[in-house]
Coordinates of C-alpha atoms in Angstrom, one line a residue:
V52 CA 40.2 -13.8 10.8
Q53 CA 41.9 -16.8 12.4
A54 CA 40.4 -20.0 13.8
G55 CA 39.4 -19.6 17.4
E56 CA 39.0 -15.8 17.3
R57 CA 35.8 -14.2 18.5
V58 CA 33.9 -12.2 15.8
L59 CA 30.9 -9.9 16.3
V60 CA 28.8 -9.2 13.3
H61 CA 26.2 -6.4 13.7
A62 CA 23.0 -6.6 11.6
G63 CA 23.7 -10.3 11.1
A64 CA 20.4 -11.0 9.3
G65 CA 21.1 -8.7 6.5
G66 CA 22.7 -9.8 3.2
V67 CA 26.2 -8.7 4.1
G68 CA 25.8 -9.9 7.7
M69 CA 24.6 -13.4 6.7
A70 CA 27.6 -13.7 4.3
A71 CA 30.0 -12.6 7.0
I72 CA 28.7 -15.1 9.5
Q73 CA 29.1 -18.0 7.0
L74 CA 32.6 -16.9 6.1
A75 CA 33.7 -16.4 9.8
R76 CA 32.3 -19.8 10.8
H77 CA 34.0 -21.4 7.8
L78 CA 37.3 -19.9 9.0
G79 CA 36.8 -21.4 12.4
A80 CA 35.9 -18.3 14.4
E81 CA 33.4 -18.1 17.3
V82 CA 30.7 -15.9 15.9
F83 CA 28.4 -13.5 17.8
A84 CA 25.7 -11.5 16.0
T85 CA 23.0 -8.9 16.6
A86 CA 19.7 -8.4 14.8
S87 CA 16.2 -7.3 15.6
E88 CA 14.4 -9.9 17.7
P89 CA 12.0 -11.1 14.9
K90 CA 15.1 -12.0 12.8
W91 CA 16.8 -14.2 15.5
E92 CA 15.4 -17.4 13.9
T93 CA 17.5 -16.5 10.8
L94 CA 20.6 -16.3 12.9
R95 CA 19.8 -19.7 14.5
G96 CA 19.5 -21.1 11.0
L97 CA 23.1 -20.0 10.4
G98 CA 24.2 -22.1 13.4
L99 CA 24.3 -19.5 16.2
D100 CA 22.8 -20.4 19.6
D101 CA 21.0 -17.9 21.9
A102 CA 24.1 -17.2 23.9
H103 CA 25.7 -15.8 20.8
I104 CA 22.7 -13.7 19.7
A105 CA 21.6 -10.3 20.9
S106 CA 19.3 -7.4 19.8
S107 CA 20.6 -4.7 17.5
R108 CA 17.8 -2.4 18.8
D109 CA 19.3 -1.7 22.3
L110 CA 22.7 -1.7 24.0
G111 CA 22.1 -5.0 25.9
F112 CA 24.5 -6.8 23.7
E113 CA 27.5 -5.2 25.4
E114 CA 26.8 -6.7 28.8
K115 CA 25.6 -10.0 27.5
F116 CA 28.6 -10.7 25.2
R117 CA 31.0 -9.5 27.9
E118 CA 29.5 -12.0 30.3
V119 CA 29.6 -14.8 27.6
T120 CA 33.2 -14.2 26.8
G121 CA 34.2 -13.9 30.4
G122 CA 35.3 -10.3 29.8
A123 CA 37.8 -11.2 27.1
G124 CA 35.9 -9.2 24.4
M125 CA 35.9 -9.5 20.6
D126 CA 38.9 -10.0 18.4
V127 CA 37.0 -8.6 15.4
V128 CA 33.9 -6.4 15.1
L129 CA 32.1 -5.9 11.7
N130 CA 30.0 -2.8 12.3
A131 CA 27.0 -1.3 10.6
L132 CA 25.5 0.6 13.5
A133 CA 26.0 4.2 14.7
G134 CA 26.2 6.5 17.7
E135 CA 26.2 4.9 21.2
F136 CA 26.1 1.4 19.5
V137 CA 29.6 2.1 18.1
D138 CA 30.8 3.2 21.6
A139 CA 29.5 0.0 23.2
S140 CA 31.1 -2.1 20.4
L141 CA 34.5 -0.4 20.9
R142 CA 34.3 -1.1 24.7
I143 CA 33.9 -4.8 24.1
T144 CA 36.6 -5.1 21.5
A145 CA 39.7 -6.7 23.1
P146 CA 43.0 -4.8 23.2
G147 CA 44.7 -5.3 19.8
G148 CA 41.4 -6.3 18.3
R149 CA 40.2 -5.1 14.9
F150 CA 37.1 -2.9 14.4
L151 CA 35.9 -2.9 10.8
E152 CA 33.5 -0.1 9.9
M153 CA 31.3 -0.9 6.8
G154 CA 28.2 1.2 7.6
K155 CA 30.2 4.5 7.6
T156 CA 27.3 6.6 9.0
D157 CA 29.4 7.3 12.1
I158 CA 33.1 7.1 11.2
R159 CA 35.6 7.5 14.1
D160 CA 39.2 8.8 14.2
P161 CA 41.5 5.8 14.5
R162 CA 43.7 7.9 16.8
T163 CA 40.9 8.0 19.4
T164 CA 40.2 4.3 19.6
G165 CA 43.1 3.4 21.9
E166 CA 44.4 -0.1 21.6
V167 CA 41.7 -1.1 19.1
R168 CA 42.7 -1.1 15.4
Y169 CA 40.0 0.8 13.6
Q170 CA 39.4 0.7 9.9
A171 CA 36.5 2.1 7.8
F172 CA 36.6 0.5 4.4
D173 CA 35.1 0.3 0.9
L174 CA 35.1 -2.9 -1.1
G175 CA 36.7 -1.2 -4.0
E176 CA 39.8 -0.5 -2.0
A177 CA 41.1 -4.0 -2.6
G178 CA 41.5 -3.3 -6.3
P179 CA 40.3 -5.2 -9.4
E180 CA 42.9 -8.0 -9.2
R181 CA 42.4 -8.8 -5.5
N182 CA 38.6 -8.6 -5.9
K183 CA 38.9 -11.0 -8.8
A184 CA 40.9 -13.4 -6.7
L185 CA 38.4 -13.1 -3.8
L186 CA 35.4 -13.8 -6.1
G187 CA 37.3 -16.9 -7.4
E188 CA 37.8 -18.1 -3.8
L189 CA 34.1 -17.6 -3.1
L190 CA 33.1 -19.6 -6.2
D191 CA 35.3 -22.5 -5.0
L192 CA 33.7 -22.4 -1.5
F193 CA 30.2 -22.5 -3.1
T194 CA 31.2 -25.4 -5.3
E195 CA 32.5 -27.3 -2.2
G196 CA 29.3 -26.6 -0.3
A197 CA 31.1 -24.6 2.4
L198 CA 28.8 -21.6 1.7
R199 CA 25.1 -21.3 0.9
P200 CA 23.5 -18.7 -1.4
L201 CA 21.7 -15.9 0.5
P202 CA 17.9 -15.8 0.6
V203 CA 16.7 -13.3 -2.0
R204 CA 13.5 -11.3 -2.1
T205 CA 12.7 -9.8 -5.5
W206 CA 10.8 -6.8 -6.6
D207 CA 9.9 -5.8 -10.1
V208 CA 11.9 -2.7 -11.0
R209 CA 8.5 -0.9 -11.4
R210 CA 8.0 -1.3 -7.7
A211 CA 11.5 0.0 -6.7
R212 CA 9.9 2.6 -4.4
E213 CA 8.3 -0.2 -2.4
A214 CA 11.5 -2.2 -2.3
F215 CA 13.6 0.7 -1.0
R216 CA 11.0 1.5 1.6
F217 CA 11.0 -2.1 2.7
M218 CA 14.8 -2.0 3.0
S219 CA 14.8 1.3 4.8
Q220 CA 12.6 -0.2 7.5
A221 CA 15.0 -3.1 7.9
K222 CA 12.3 -5.7 7.4
H223 CA 14.3 -7.9 5.1
T224 CA 16.7 -10.8 5.6
G225 CA 19.3 -11.6 2.9
K226 CA 19.3 -9.6 -0.2
I227 CA 16.8 -7.5 -2.1
V228 CA 16.9 -7.8 -5.9
L229 CA 15.2 -5.7 -8.5
T230 CA 14.1 -7.6 -11.6
M231 CA 13.3 -6.4 -15.1
P232 CA 9.7 -7.0 -16.2
P233 CA 9.1 -10.0 -18.5
R234 CA 9.1 -9.2 -22.2
W235 CA 6.4 -10.3 -24.6
N236 CA 8.1 -12.5 -27.2
P237 CA 6.9 -11.2 -30.6
E238 CA 7.5 -14.7 -32.0
G239 CA 5.5 -16.3 -29.2
T240 CA 1.9 -17.2 -29.2
V241 CA -0.8 -15.0 -27.6
L242 CA -3.9 -16.9 -26.5
I243 CA -7.2 -15.0 -26.4
T244 CA -10.2 -16.8 -24.9
G245 CA -13.5 -15.5 -26.3
G246 CA -11.2 -14.4 -29.2
T247 CA -13.9 -14.5 -31.9
G248 CA -16.2 -12.2 -29.9
A249 CA -16.4 -8.4 -30.4
L250 CA -14.0 -7.6 -27.5
G251 CA -11.6 -10.5 -28.5
G252 CA -11.5 -9.2 -32.0
H253 CA -10.6 -5.7 -31.0
L254 CA -7.8 -7.1 -28.8
A255 CA -6.5 -9.4 -31.6
R256 CA -6.3 -6.5 -34.0
R257 CA -4.4 -4.5 -31.4
F258 CA -1.9 -7.3 -30.9
A259 CA -1.4 -7.7 -34.6
R260 CA -0.7 -4.0 -35.1
A261 CA 1.7 -4.1 -32.2
G262 CA 3.8 -6.8 -33.9
M263 CA 2.6 -10.0 -32.2
R264 CA 2.9 -12.5 -35.1
H265 CA 1.1 -15.6 -33.7
L266 CA -2.5 -15.4 -32.3
L267 CA -4.6 -18.3 -31.0
L268 CA -8.3 -17.3 -30.8
T269 CA -10.7 -19.7 -29.0
S270 CA -14.4 -19.8 -28.5
R271 CA -17.0 -22.5 -28.1
R272 CA -17.8 -22.5 -31.8
G273 CA -14.3 -21.6 -33.1
A274 CA -14.2 -21.1 -36.9
D275 CA -18.0 -21.5 -37.1
A276 CA -18.6 -18.4 -34.9
P277 CA -20.2 -15.4 -36.7
G278 CA -17.5 -13.2 -38.2
A279 CA -14.6 -15.6 -37.3
A280 CA -13.4 -16.1 -41.0
E281 CA -13.5 -12.4 -41.7
L282 CA -11.6 -11.6 -38.5
A283 CA -8.9 -14.1 -39.3
A284 CA -8.5 -12.7 -42.9
E285 CA -8.2 -9.2 -41.5
L286 CA -5.5 -10.3 -39.0
E287 CA -3.6 -12.1 -41.7
E288 CA -3.6 -8.9 -43.7
L289 CA -2.0 -7.2 -40.7
G290 CA 0.8 -9.7 -40.8
A291 CA -0.3 -12.2 -38.1
E292 CA -0.5 -15.9 -38.3
V293 CA -4.0 -16.8 -36.8
T294 CA -5.4 -20.1 -35.4
V295 CA -9.1 -20.1 -34.6
A296 CA -10.0 -23.1 -32.4
A297 CA -13.2 -24.4 -31.0
C298 CA -12.4 -25.0 -27.3
D299 CA -14.4 -24.9 -24.1
T300 CA -11.7 -23.7 -21.8
A301 CA -13.9 -24.7 -18.8
D302 CA -13.1 -28.3 -19.9
R303 CA -9.7 -29.1 -18.5
E304 CA -8.9 -31.9 -21.0
A305 CA -9.9 -29.8 -23.9
T306 CA -7.8 -26.9 -22.7
A307 CA -4.8 -29.2 -22.1
A308 CA -5.1 -30.5 -25.7
L309 CA -5.3 -26.9 -27.0
L310 CA -2.1 -25.9 -25.2
D311 CA -0.3 -29.0 -26.2
G312 CA -0.9 -27.9 -29.8
V313 CA 1.0 -24.7 -29.4
P314 CA 4.2 -25.1 -31.6
A315 CA 7.5 -25.2 -29.7
A316 CA 8.9 -22.6 -32.2
H317 CA 6.3 -20.1 -31.0
P318 CA 5.8 -20.9 -27.3
L319 CA 2.9 -19.4 -25.4
T320 CA 3.9 -15.9 -24.1
A321 CA 0.6 -14.5 -22.9
V322 CA -2.9 -15.5 -21.9
V323 CA -5.8 -13.0 -22.2
H324 CA -9.0 -14.5 -20.7
T325 CA -12.0 -12.5 -21.9
A326 CA -14.6 -15.3 -22.1
G327 CA -17.8 -15.0 -20.0
I328 CA -21.6 -14.8 -20.1
L329 CA -24.3 -12.9 -18.3
D330 CA -27.4 -14.4 -16.7
D331 CA -28.6 -11.6 -14.5
G332 CA -31.2 -11.9 -11.8
V333 CA -31.9 -11.1 -8.2
I334 CA -30.4 -13.3 -5.5
A335 CA -33.6 -15.2 -4.8
S336 CA -33.9 -16.2 -8.5
L337 CA -30.3 -17.6 -8.8
T338 CA -30.7 -21.3 -9.0
P339 CA -27.6 -23.6 -8.9
E340 CA -27.8 -23.9 -12.6
R341 CA -27.9 -20.2 -13.3
L342 CA -24.9 -19.7 -10.9
A343 CA -22.9 -22.5 -12.5
S344 CA -23.6 -21.2 -16.0
V345 CA -21.9 -17.9 -15.2
L346 CA -19.1 -19.2 -13.0
R347 CA -18.0 -22.0 -15.4
P348 CA -16.6 -19.9 -18.3
K349 CA -15.0 -17.4 -15.8
V350 CA -13.8 -19.5 -12.8
D351 CA -13.3 -23.0 -14.2
A352 CA -11.6 -21.8 -17.3
A353 CA -9.3 -19.4 -15.5
W354 CA -8.3 -22.0 -13.0
H355 CA -7.5 -24.5 -15.8
L356 CA -5.4 -21.9 -17.6
H357 CA -3.6 -21.1 -14.4
E358 CA -2.7 -24.7 -13.6
L359 CA -1.8 -25.7 -17.1
T360 CA 0.5 -22.7 -17.8
R361 CA 2.2 -22.2 -14.4
D362 CA 5.4 -23.8 -15.6
L363 CA 5.5 -21.9 -19.0
D364 CA 7.1 -18.6 -17.7
L365 CA 4.4 -16.5 -19.2
A366 CA 5.1 -12.8 -19.7
A367 CA 1.4 -12.0 -19.0
F368 CA -1.7 -13.6 -17.6
L369 CA -4.6 -11.2 -18.0
P370 CA -8.1 -12.3 -17.0
F371 CA -10.9 -9.8 -17.8
S372 CA -12.8 -9.1 -14.6
S373 CA -15.5 -6.6 -13.9
V374 CA -16.4 -3.7 -11.6
A375 CA -19.4 -5.8 -10.6
G376 CA -17.0 -7.6 -8.3
V377 CA -15.5 -4.4 -6.9
M378 CA -18.6 -2.4 -6.0
G379 CA -21.5 -4.7 -6.6
S380 CA -24.2 -4.4 -9.3
P381 CA -27.9 -5.0 -8.9
G382 CA -29.0 -8.4 -10.3
Q383 CA -25.4 -9.6 -10.9
G384 CA -24.6 -11.6 -7.8
N385 CA -23.4 -14.5 -9.9
Y386 CA -21.3 -12.4 -12.2
A387 CA -19.8 -10.4 -9.3
A388 CA -18.8 -13.6 -7.6
A389 CA -17.2 -15.0 -10.8
N390 CA -15.1 -11.9 -11.3
S391 CA -14.0 -11.6 -7.7
F392 CA -12.5 -15.1 -8.1
L393 CA -10.4 -13.8 -11.0
D394 CA -9.2 -10.9 -8.8
A395 CA -8.1 -13.4 -6.1
L396 CA -6.5 -15.8 -8.6
T397 CA -4.1 -13.2 -9.9
R398 CA -3.1 -12.3 -6.3
H399 CA -2.5 -16.0 -5.7
R400 CA -0.3 -16.2 -8.8
R401 CA 1.8 -13.2 -7.6
H402 CA 2.4 -15.0 -4.4
L403 CA 3.7 -17.9 -6.5
G404 CA 6.0 -15.6 -8.4
L405 CA 3.9 -15.9 -11.6
A406 CA 2.7 -13.2 -13.9
G407 CA -0.9 -12.0 -13.4
T408 CA -3.0 -8.9 -13.5
S409 CA -6.8 -8.9 -13.1
L410 CA -8.5 -6.2 -15.1
A411 CA -11.8 -5.1 -13.6
W412 CA -13.5 -3.3 -16.5
G413 CA -16.4 -1.0 -16.4
P414 CA -18.9 -1.2 -19.3
W415 CA -17.8 -0.8 -22.9
A416 CA -19.9 0.9 -25.5
H417 CA -22.3 -1.1 -27.7
D418 CA -20.1 -3.2 -29.9
G419 CA -21.8 -6.6 -30.1
G420 CA -20.2 -7.6 -26.7
M421 CA -22.0 -8.1 -23.4
T422 CA -23.2 -4.5 -23.3
S423 CA -25.2 -5.2 -26.4
T424 CA -27.8 -6.9 -24.2
L425 CA -28.3 -3.6 -22.2
S426 CA -31.1 -1.2 -23.1
D427 CA -30.5 2.5 -23.8
T428 CA -32.1 3.2 -20.5
D429 CA -29.5 1.0 -18.8
M430 CA -26.7 2.8 -20.6
R431 CA -28.1 6.2 -19.6
R432 CA -28.3 5.0 -16.0
M433 CA -24.7 4.1 -16.0
Q434 CA -23.8 7.5 -17.5
S435 CA -25.7 9.4 -14.8
G436 CA -24.1 7.3 -12.1
G437 CA -20.7 8.5 -13.1
L438 CA -19.7 5.4 -15.1
P439 CA -20.1 6.2 -18.8
P440 CA -19.3 3.2 -21.1
L441 CA -15.8 3.1 -22.5
A442 CA -15.4 3.8 -26.2
V443 CA -13.4 1.0 -27.9
D444 CA -10.4 3.2 -28.6
Q445 CA -10.4 4.4 -25.0
G446 CA -10.6 0.8 -23.7
L447 CA -7.8 -0.4 -25.9
E448 CA -5.6 2.5 -24.7
L449 CA -6.3 1.5 -21.1
F450 CA -5.5 -2.1 -21.9
D451 CA -2.1 -1.1 -23.2
I452 CA -1.4 0.8 -20.0
A453 CA -2.6 -2.1 -17.9
R454 CA -0.5 -4.7 -19.6
G455 CA 2.6 -2.6 -18.9
S456 CA 1.7 -2.4 -15.1
D457 CA 3.1 -4.6 -12.3
E458 CA -0.1 -4.4 -10.3
S459 CA -2.0 -7.6 -9.6
F460 CA -5.4 -5.8 -9.8
L461 CA -6.6 -2.8 -11.7
V462 CA -10.0 -1.1 -12.1
L463 CA -10.4 0.3 -15.6
V464 CA -13.5 2.5 -16.0
G465 CA -14.7 5.7 -17.6
L466 CA -15.4 8.2 -14.9
A467 CA -17.7 11.3 -15.1
A468 CA -17.1 12.7 -11.6
G469 CA -19.4 15.6 -12.4
A470 CA -22.3 13.3 -12.7
M471 CA -21.8 12.1 -9.1
R472 CA -21.9 15.6 -7.5
G473 CA -25.7 15.7 -7.2
A474 CA -25.8 12.3 -5.5
A475 CA -25.7 11.8 -1.7
P476 CA -22.4 10.0 -0.8
E477 CA -24.4 7.1 0.7
D478 CA -26.0 6.5 -2.6
L479 CA -22.7 6.0 -4.4
P480 CA -20.4 2.9 -4.3
P481 CA -17.9 3.3 -1.4
L482 CA -15.1 3.3 -3.9
F483 CA -16.3 6.6 -5.4
R484 CA -17.6 8.5 -2.3
S485 CA -14.4 10.5 -1.8
M486 CA -14.9 11.9 -5.4
V487 CA -18.0 13.8 -4.3
R488 CA -17.0 17.2 -3.2
S489 CA -20.2 18.4 -1.4
G490 CA -19.5 18.7 2.3
R491 CA -16.2 16.9 2.1
R492 CA -14.0 19.9 2.9
T493 CA -16.2 21.1 5.6
A494 CA -16.4 17.7 7.2
A495 CA -12.6 17.3 7.0
S496 CA -12.0 20.7 8.6
T497 CA -14.5 19.9 11.3
D498 CA -12.8 16.6 12.1
A499 CA -9.5 18.4 12.3
A500 CA -10.9 21.1 14.6
G501 CA -12.4 18.4 16.8
A502 CA -9.1 16.5 17.1
S503 CA -7.2 19.7 17.8
A504 CA -9.8 20.8 20.4
A505 CA -9.8 17.3 22.1
L506 CA -6.1 17.1 22.4
G507 CA -5.8 20.7 23.6
A508 CA -8.4 20.1 26.3
K509 CA -6.5 17.0 27.4
L510 CA -3.2 18.9 27.6
A511 CA -4.9 21.8 29.5
G512 CA -5.5 19.4 32.4
L513 CA -1.9 18.3 32.6
G514 CA 1.2 19.9 34.1
S515 CA 4.0 21.1 31.8
A516 CA 6.2 18.0 32.0
E517 CA 3.2 15.7 31.8
R518 CA 2.1 17.4 28.6
V519 CA 5.4 16.8 26.8
R520 CA 5.4 13.2 28.0
Y521 CA 1.8 12.6 26.8
V522 CA 2.5 14.1 23.3
T523 CA 5.8 12.2 23.1
D524 CA 3.9 9.0 23.6
L525 CA 1.5 10.0 20.8
V526 CA 4.5 10.7 18.5
R527 CA 6.1 7.4 19.3
E528 CA 2.9 5.5 18.7
Q529 CA 2.5 7.0 15.3
A530 CA 6.2 6.6 14.4
A531 CA 6.1 2.9 15.5
R532 CA 3.0 2.4 13.3
V533 CA 4.7 3.9 10.2
L534 CA 8.0 2.1 10.8
G535 CA 6.3 -1.3 11.4
H536 CA 7.4 -1.7 15.0
A537 CA 5.3 -3.8 17.3
S538 CA 5.6 -1.4 20.2
P539 CA 6.1 2.4 20.6
K540 CA 8.9 1.5 23.0
S541 CA 11.0 0.6 20.0
V542 CA 11.1 4.3 19.1
D543 CA 14.0 6.0 21.0
V544 CA 12.8 9.5 21.9
T545 CA 16.3 11.0 21.7
Q546 CA 17.3 9.5 18.3
E547 CA 16.7 11.5 15.1
F548 CA 13.9 10.2 12.9
R549 CA 16.5 9.5 10.1
E550 CA 18.4 7.2 12.5
L551 CA 15.2 5.4 13.4
G552 CA 14.7 4.6 9.7
V553 CA 12.4 7.4 8.5
D554 CA 13.1 8.3 4.9
S555 CA 11.3 10.8 2.6
L556 CA 8.4 8.5 2.0
T557 CA 7.8 7.5 5.6
A558 CA 8.3 11.1 6.7
L559 CA 5.3 12.1 4.6
E560 CA 3.3 9.2 5.9
L561 CA 4.2 10.1 9.5
R562 CA 3.2 13.7 8.9
N563 CA -0.2 12.6 7.6
H564 CA -0.8 10.3 10.7
L565 CA 0.2 13.1 13.1
A566 CA -1.9 15.7 11.2
T567 CA -4.9 13.4 11.8
A568 CA -4.1 12.7 15.4
T569 CA -3.5 16.4 16.3
G570 CA -5.8 18.2 13.9
L571 CA -3.0 20.6 12.9
R572 CA -1.9 21.6 9.4
L573 CA 1.7 20.2 9.2
P574 CA 4.4 20.9 6.7
A575 CA 6.0 18.1 4.6
T576 CA 9.3 18.8 6.2
L577 CA 7.9 18.3 9.8
V578 CA 10.3 15.5 10.9
F579 CA 13.3 17.3 9.5
D580 CA 12.4 20.6 11.2
Y581 CA 11.9 18.8 14.5
P582 CA 14.3 15.8 14.1
T583 CA 13.6 13.8 17.3
P584 CA 10.3 12.6 18.9
T585 CA 11.0 14.8 21.9
S586 CA 11.6 18.0 20.0
L587 CA 8.5 17.3 17.8
A588 CA 6.4 16.7 21.0
E589 CA 7.6 20.0 22.5
H590 CA 6.6 21.8 19.2
F591 CA 3.1 20.3 19.4
V592 CA 2.6 21.2 23.0
A593 CA 3.6 24.8 22.2
E594 CA 1.0 24.8 19.4
L595 CA -1.8 23.1 21.2
A596 CA -1.4 24.2 24.9
G597 CA 0.0 27.7 24.9
D598 CA -1.4 29.9 27.7
D599 CA -3.9 31.6 25.3
A600 CA -5.1 28.3 23.9
V601 CA -5.7 26.8 27.3
R602 CA -7.7 29.8 28.5
Q603 CA -9.8 30.2 25.5
G604 CA -10.5 26.5 24.8
P605 CA -11.7 25.4 21.4
S606 CA -12.0 28.1 18.7
L607 CA -15.5 29.6 18.6
L608 CA -15.3 29.8 14.8
A609 CA -14.3 26.1 14.6
E610 CA -17.3 25.2 16.8
L611 CA -19.6 27.3 14.6
D612 CA -18.3 25.4 11.6
H613 CA -19.1 22.2 13.4
F614 CA -22.7 23.4 14.1
E615 CA -23.1 24.5 10.4
T616 CA -22.1 21.0 9.3
L617 CA -24.6 19.3 11.6
L618 CA -27.3 21.7 10.5
S619 CA -26.6 21.0 6.8
A620 CA -26.6 17.2 7.3
G621 CA -29.9 17.2 9.1
D622 CA -33.5 18.0 8.1
P623 CA -35.1 19.4 11.3
D624 CA -38.9 19.7 11.6
E625 CA -40.6 23.1 12.0
I626 CA -40.7 22.8 15.8
T627 CA -36.9 22.2 16.0
R628 CA -36.3 24.9 13.5
A629 CA -38.2 27.4 15.7
G630 CA -36.2 26.4 18.7
L631 CA -32.9 26.8 16.7
A632 CA -34.1 30.2 15.4
L633 CA -34.8 31.3 19.0
R634 CA -31.4 30.3 20.3
L635 CA -29.5 31.7 17.4
G636 CA -31.3 35.0 17.8
Q637 CA -30.4 35.1 21.5
M638 CA -26.7 34.3 20.7
L639 CA -26.6 36.9 18.0
D640 CA -27.8 39.5 20.5
K641 CA -25.0 38.5 22.8
V642 CA -22.4 38.8 20.1
R643 CA -23.7 42.3 19.2
G644 CA -23.9 43.3 22.8
A645 CA -27.7 43.9 22.6
T646 CA -29.6 44.8 25.8
S647 CA -31.4 41.8 27.4
E648 CA -35.1 41.5 27.2
P649 CA -37.1 43.0 30.1
A650 CA -37.9 40.7 33.0
G651 CA -41.0 38.7 32.6
P652 CA -42.2 35.4 31.2
S653 CA -39.3 34.0 29.1
V654 CA -39.7 33.3 25.4
D655 CA -38.8 29.7 26.2
D656 CA -41.9 29.5 28.5
D657 CA -44.1 31.1 25.8
F658 CA -42.7 28.7 23.2
E659 CA -43.5 25.6 25.4
S660 CA -47.1 26.7 25.9
A661 CA -47.8 28.1 22.4
S662 CA -50.4 26.7 20.0
T663 CA -49.5 25.3 16.6
D664 CA -50.6 28.4 14.8
E665 CA -48.5 30.6 17.2
V666 CA -45.4 28.4 16.7
F667 CA -45.7 28.7 12.9
A668 CA -46.2 32.5 13.2
F669 CA -43.1 32.6 15.4
I670 CA -41.1 30.6 12.8
D671 CA -42.0 33.0 10.0
N672 CA -41.1 35.9 12.2
E673 CA -37.8 34.5 13.5
L674 CA -36.6 33.1 10.2
G675 CA -37.5 36.4 8.4
R676 CA -35.5 38.2 11.1
L677 CA -32.4 36.1 10.5
G678 CA -32.8 36.5 6.8
D679 CA -32.8 40.3 7.2
L680 CA -29.6 40.0 9.3

């Protein structure tokens, strides 16, 4: 690239594109670039004005840049697009210009590009020595300030699936980097607040057995707490060096002094915040004092620990939260609020790039901790509600799994789904309602049948071409939703889903959305079997609006399933039941082809004028008749 040449960089807001723009401008070239419209601000930040920016989502760049250059065209095109975008880019490349293909999803034969010099390339083609020289030149340019590092967005390697999906949807600017999870330093110090309590003691033993050599256990009474000396001796026998300190971590100054005392040779590597107290009562009884007494050891202490450790590069920050903040718990409004703060705090820390996972625990078995204040009746109630208390070993195993996770929030409970089956869904916490099987499948099949019938009825009223257009719009709407586009118009109906950015993950998500919208059972390979929005829409029209389907309308059996669901969900009184029995009997006669009743006063008329005794006699007769059938 020479000074004064015109260079077009496609996908200019990506990592390679941003690097190419900087280099081309440094070499004195006039740079043009394309990107999706939401990323234009990134291109402006690289020094391009609006005349030199166009969309990478449509072919408008060809006409715009031809006009801006006065028809002279581009001397160099760095391409990462495919299909008709390549054709348009070749048309605006000046005779003798160079077309560099780095995307390589649509490689052309250089013999067919006329006066344009075409080259598809790999970085490795330059060879080790030349690449070494190039990297040396780049380092010099960074040192001189001629180039700026690219923006970087990082994902923990445990979230690689999410990172690749984000990249496949072209939502990023700059580079995406996968990072390794932070390691717990075995020579570092682990702080456990509430460390002399029953739960803190279990965790301390777990850490000592796992090889953590330096433990700092705090509580309000410190070494004077019951059992503290015995716990320290036990941990020392396991090979750990133990410090038991009296510290109210809700006091910022006291907490700062505690952390200042951590030796530099064994820096703080993890914080486990288990401290907390209960003061249960209905909302009307929660005075400011009762609210503060519960919030203080949870909220104030967690905030002080967050602020005072944010510059220490912790490997873990693990506040112990509670399911009370997730699904509510009668009489624990103050406790639920305190724990919800912990959940929000860890999310805030993640936004700051800091370690943090809030662990929302269900109840633990009696062990001298908070559950020791609960009666046997309370424990049985939790068991019958599907939340049996966690045994200590089970809880510690869950803790080990949780501290290896990259989630900012986890719910750790013992579940007895069988105990929930007898409960009505509305009587369960919303989080657990999908675990109750009763009626779920029938309701789901009914919803699907209803969606299918509604869409089929809509299509029945349209002409052939209008049907395909209507369903194509439906497919585009769902595809735009999955791909993160602001408008369905961004989805080209002739492009293959793979070209639109649909990968294996988004293909399944799109299948699920379309299954809900159409009420059809769809295969996982749907978007690969029907690779464009148009072909998929034509398939749906054939399934939903074939001649037979239009004539017959909704399936009678599907409608019968719907009626059965409504009947099961309701509790009709005797009068309504009698009316239902009458109608069902008449319909059954029609299904079997029975002869109609002789002319005369109708049963409906008799029913309307019948006495209460006559109605009940009719109920017995009709329900017995249906039972015999």
